[in-house]
mmCIF file of C-alpha atoms in Angstrom:
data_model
loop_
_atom_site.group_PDB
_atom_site.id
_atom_site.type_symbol
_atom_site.label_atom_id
_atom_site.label_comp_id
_atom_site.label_asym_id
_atom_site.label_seq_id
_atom_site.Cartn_x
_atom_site.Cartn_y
_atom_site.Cartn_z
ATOM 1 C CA UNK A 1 0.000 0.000 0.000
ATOM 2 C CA UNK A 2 3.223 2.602 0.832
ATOM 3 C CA UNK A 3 4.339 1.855 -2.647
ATOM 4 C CA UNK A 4 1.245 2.475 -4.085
ATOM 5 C CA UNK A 5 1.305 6.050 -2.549
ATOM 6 C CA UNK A 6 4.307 7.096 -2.860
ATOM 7 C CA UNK A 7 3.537 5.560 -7.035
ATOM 8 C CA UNK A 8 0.327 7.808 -6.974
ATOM 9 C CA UNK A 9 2.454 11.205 -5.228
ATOM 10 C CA UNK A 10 5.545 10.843 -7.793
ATOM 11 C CA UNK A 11 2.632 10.836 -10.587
ATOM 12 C CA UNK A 12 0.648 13.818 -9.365
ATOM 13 C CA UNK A 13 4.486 16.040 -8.947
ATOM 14 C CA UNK A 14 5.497 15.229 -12.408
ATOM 15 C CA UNK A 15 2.214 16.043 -13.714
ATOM 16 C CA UNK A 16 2.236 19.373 -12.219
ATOM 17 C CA UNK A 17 5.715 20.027 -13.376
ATOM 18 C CA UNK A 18 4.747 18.933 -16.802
ATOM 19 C CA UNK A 19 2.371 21.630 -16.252
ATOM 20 C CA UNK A 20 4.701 24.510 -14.976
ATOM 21 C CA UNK A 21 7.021 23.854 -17.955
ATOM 22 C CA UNK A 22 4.695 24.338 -20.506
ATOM 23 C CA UNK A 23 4.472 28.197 -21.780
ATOM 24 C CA UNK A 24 1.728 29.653 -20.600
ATOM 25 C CA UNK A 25 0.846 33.327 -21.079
ATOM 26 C CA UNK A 26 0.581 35.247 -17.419
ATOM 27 C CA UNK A 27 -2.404 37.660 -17.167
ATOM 28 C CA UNK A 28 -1.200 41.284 -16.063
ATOM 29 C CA UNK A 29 -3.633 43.871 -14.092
ATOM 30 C CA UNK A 30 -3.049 47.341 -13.520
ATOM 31 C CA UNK A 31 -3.804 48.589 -10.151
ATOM 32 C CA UNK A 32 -4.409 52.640 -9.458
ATOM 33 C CA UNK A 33 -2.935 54.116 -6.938
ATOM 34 C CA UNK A 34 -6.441 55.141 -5.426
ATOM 35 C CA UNK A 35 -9.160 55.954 -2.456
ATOM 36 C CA UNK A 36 -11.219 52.689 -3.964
ATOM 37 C CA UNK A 37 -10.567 49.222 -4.368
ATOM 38 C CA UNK A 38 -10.054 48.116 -8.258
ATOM 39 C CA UNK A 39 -11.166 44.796 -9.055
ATOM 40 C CA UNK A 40 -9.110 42.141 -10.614
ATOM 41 C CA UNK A 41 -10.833 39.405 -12.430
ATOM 42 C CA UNK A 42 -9.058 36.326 -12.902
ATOM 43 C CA UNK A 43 -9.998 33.223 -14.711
ATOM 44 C CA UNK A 44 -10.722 30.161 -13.220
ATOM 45 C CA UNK A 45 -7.215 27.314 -13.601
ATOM 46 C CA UNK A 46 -4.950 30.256 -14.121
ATOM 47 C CA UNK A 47 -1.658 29.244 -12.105
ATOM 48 C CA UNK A 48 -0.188 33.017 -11.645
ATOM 49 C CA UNK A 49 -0.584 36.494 -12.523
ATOM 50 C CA UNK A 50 1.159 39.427 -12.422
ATOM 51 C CA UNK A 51 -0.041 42.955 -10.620
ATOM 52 C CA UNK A 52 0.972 46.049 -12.939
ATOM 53 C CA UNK A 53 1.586 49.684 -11.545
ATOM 54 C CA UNK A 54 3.434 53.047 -11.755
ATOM 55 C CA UNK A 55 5.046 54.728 -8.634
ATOM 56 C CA UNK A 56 4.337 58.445 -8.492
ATOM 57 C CA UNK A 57 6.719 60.855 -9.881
ATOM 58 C CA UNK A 58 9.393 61.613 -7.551
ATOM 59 C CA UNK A 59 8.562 58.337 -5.913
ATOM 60 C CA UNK A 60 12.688 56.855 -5.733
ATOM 61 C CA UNK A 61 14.501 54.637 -4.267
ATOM 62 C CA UNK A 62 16.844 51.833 -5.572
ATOM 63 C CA UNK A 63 14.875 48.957 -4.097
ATOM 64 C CA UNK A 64 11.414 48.649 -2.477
ATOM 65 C CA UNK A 65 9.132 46.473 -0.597
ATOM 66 C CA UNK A 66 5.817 45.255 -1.900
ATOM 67 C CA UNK A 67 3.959 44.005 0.958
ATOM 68 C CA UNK A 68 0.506 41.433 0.103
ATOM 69 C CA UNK A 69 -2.034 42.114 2.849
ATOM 70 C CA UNK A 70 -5.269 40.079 3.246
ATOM 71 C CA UNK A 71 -8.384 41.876 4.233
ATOM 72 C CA UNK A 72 -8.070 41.577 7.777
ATOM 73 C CA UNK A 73 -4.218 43.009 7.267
ATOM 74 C CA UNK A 74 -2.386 39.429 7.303
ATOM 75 C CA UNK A 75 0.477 39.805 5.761
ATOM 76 C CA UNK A 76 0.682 37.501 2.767
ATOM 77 C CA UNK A 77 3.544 38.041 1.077
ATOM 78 C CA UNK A 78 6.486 40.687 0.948
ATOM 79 C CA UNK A 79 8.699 41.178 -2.190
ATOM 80 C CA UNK A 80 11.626 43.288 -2.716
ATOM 81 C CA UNK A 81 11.617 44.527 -5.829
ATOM 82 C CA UNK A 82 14.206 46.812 -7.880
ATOM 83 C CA UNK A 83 13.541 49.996 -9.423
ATOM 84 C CA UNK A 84 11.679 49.066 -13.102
ATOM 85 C CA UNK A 85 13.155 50.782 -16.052
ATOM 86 C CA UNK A 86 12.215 54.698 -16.579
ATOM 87 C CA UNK A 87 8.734 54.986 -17.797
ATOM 88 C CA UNK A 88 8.190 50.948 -16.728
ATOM 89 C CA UNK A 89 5.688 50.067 -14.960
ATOM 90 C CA UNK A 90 6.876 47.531 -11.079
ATOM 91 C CA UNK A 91 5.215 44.586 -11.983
ATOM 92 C CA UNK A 92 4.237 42.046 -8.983
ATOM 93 C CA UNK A 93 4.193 37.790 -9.879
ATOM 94 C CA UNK A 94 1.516 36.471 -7.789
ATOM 95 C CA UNK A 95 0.823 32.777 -7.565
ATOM 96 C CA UNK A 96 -2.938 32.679 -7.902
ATOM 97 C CA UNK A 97 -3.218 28.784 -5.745
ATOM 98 C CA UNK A 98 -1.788 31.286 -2.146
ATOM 99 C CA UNK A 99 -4.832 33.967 -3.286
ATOM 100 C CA UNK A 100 -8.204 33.000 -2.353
ATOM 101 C CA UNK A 101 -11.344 35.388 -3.917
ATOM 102 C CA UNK A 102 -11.512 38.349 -1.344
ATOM 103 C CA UNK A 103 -9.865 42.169 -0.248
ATOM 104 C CA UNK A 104 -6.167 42.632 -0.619
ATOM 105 C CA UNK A 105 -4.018 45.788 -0.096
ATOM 106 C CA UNK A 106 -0.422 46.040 -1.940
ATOM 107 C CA UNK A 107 1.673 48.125 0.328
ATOM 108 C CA UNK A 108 4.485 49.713 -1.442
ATOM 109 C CA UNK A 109 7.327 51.795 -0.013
ATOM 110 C CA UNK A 110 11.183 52.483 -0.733
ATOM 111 C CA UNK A 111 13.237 49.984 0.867
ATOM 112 C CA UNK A 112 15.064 52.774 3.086
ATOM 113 C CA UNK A 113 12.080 54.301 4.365
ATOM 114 C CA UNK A 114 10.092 53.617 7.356
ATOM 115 C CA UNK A 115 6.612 55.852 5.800
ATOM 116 C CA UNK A 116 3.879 53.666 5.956
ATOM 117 C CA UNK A 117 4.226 53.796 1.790
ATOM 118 C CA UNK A 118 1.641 53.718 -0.845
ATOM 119 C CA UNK A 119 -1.529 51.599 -1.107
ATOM 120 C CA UNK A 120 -3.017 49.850 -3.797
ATOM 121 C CA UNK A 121 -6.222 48.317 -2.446
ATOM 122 C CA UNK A 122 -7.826 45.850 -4.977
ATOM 123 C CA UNK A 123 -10.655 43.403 -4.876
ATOM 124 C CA UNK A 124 -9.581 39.236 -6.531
ATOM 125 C CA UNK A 125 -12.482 37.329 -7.766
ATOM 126 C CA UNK A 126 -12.117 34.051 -10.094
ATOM 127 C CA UNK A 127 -14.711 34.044 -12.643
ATOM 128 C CA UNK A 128 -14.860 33.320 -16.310
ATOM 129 C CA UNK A 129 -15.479 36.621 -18.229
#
């Protein structure tokens, strides 16, 4: 019966790296730097996706922190990122299996700064469109 398992486990990891490998084109949604939530739609079996937006002018710093906060203010994830490209948007790679439907904040700040940063409140639901 062991063997059996551990048969049916080493199946189930090599098809799910089977599917990693394969190209797969990653959704990208801009969030606004904004008083209201925006509301990212994703479909349904989509592994990851990425979370698109600009920093405000004068907004520098060689590195920052991207902070992933649940509704209730969990943190979910934190991310140090490098400064994108002039005129490039930062771009955030979430897996979409760690993000259930439901209210999120992205917390952004310079990685030398102890501000509280800016906040990029957005909405996930999984639906075909």
């Amino acid at each position: 019966a062991a063997c059996l398992l551990v048969g049916l486990f080493a199946f189930q990891q090599h098809r799910e790296l089977a599917l990693l490998r394969q190209p797969q084109a990653v959704p990208s949604y801009e969030l606004r730097l904004a008083r209201g939530a925006d509301t990212i739609v994703v479909r349904p079996g989509v592994l990851r996706f990425v979370l698109s937006f600009d920093l405000p002018e004068g907004y520098t710093s060689a590195y920052y922190l991207c902070e992933i906060r649940s509704g209730d203010g969990a943190l979910k994830d934190m991310v140090r990122h490098p400064v994108p490209k002039a005129g490039a948007p930062l771009l955030v790679e979430l897996p979409a299996r760690l993000y259930p439907a439901g209210k999120y904040t992205l917390l952004v700040r310079a990685e030398d700064s102890k501000s509280p940063g800016l906040r990029y409140p957005f909405t996930l639901e999984y639906r075909q469109e």
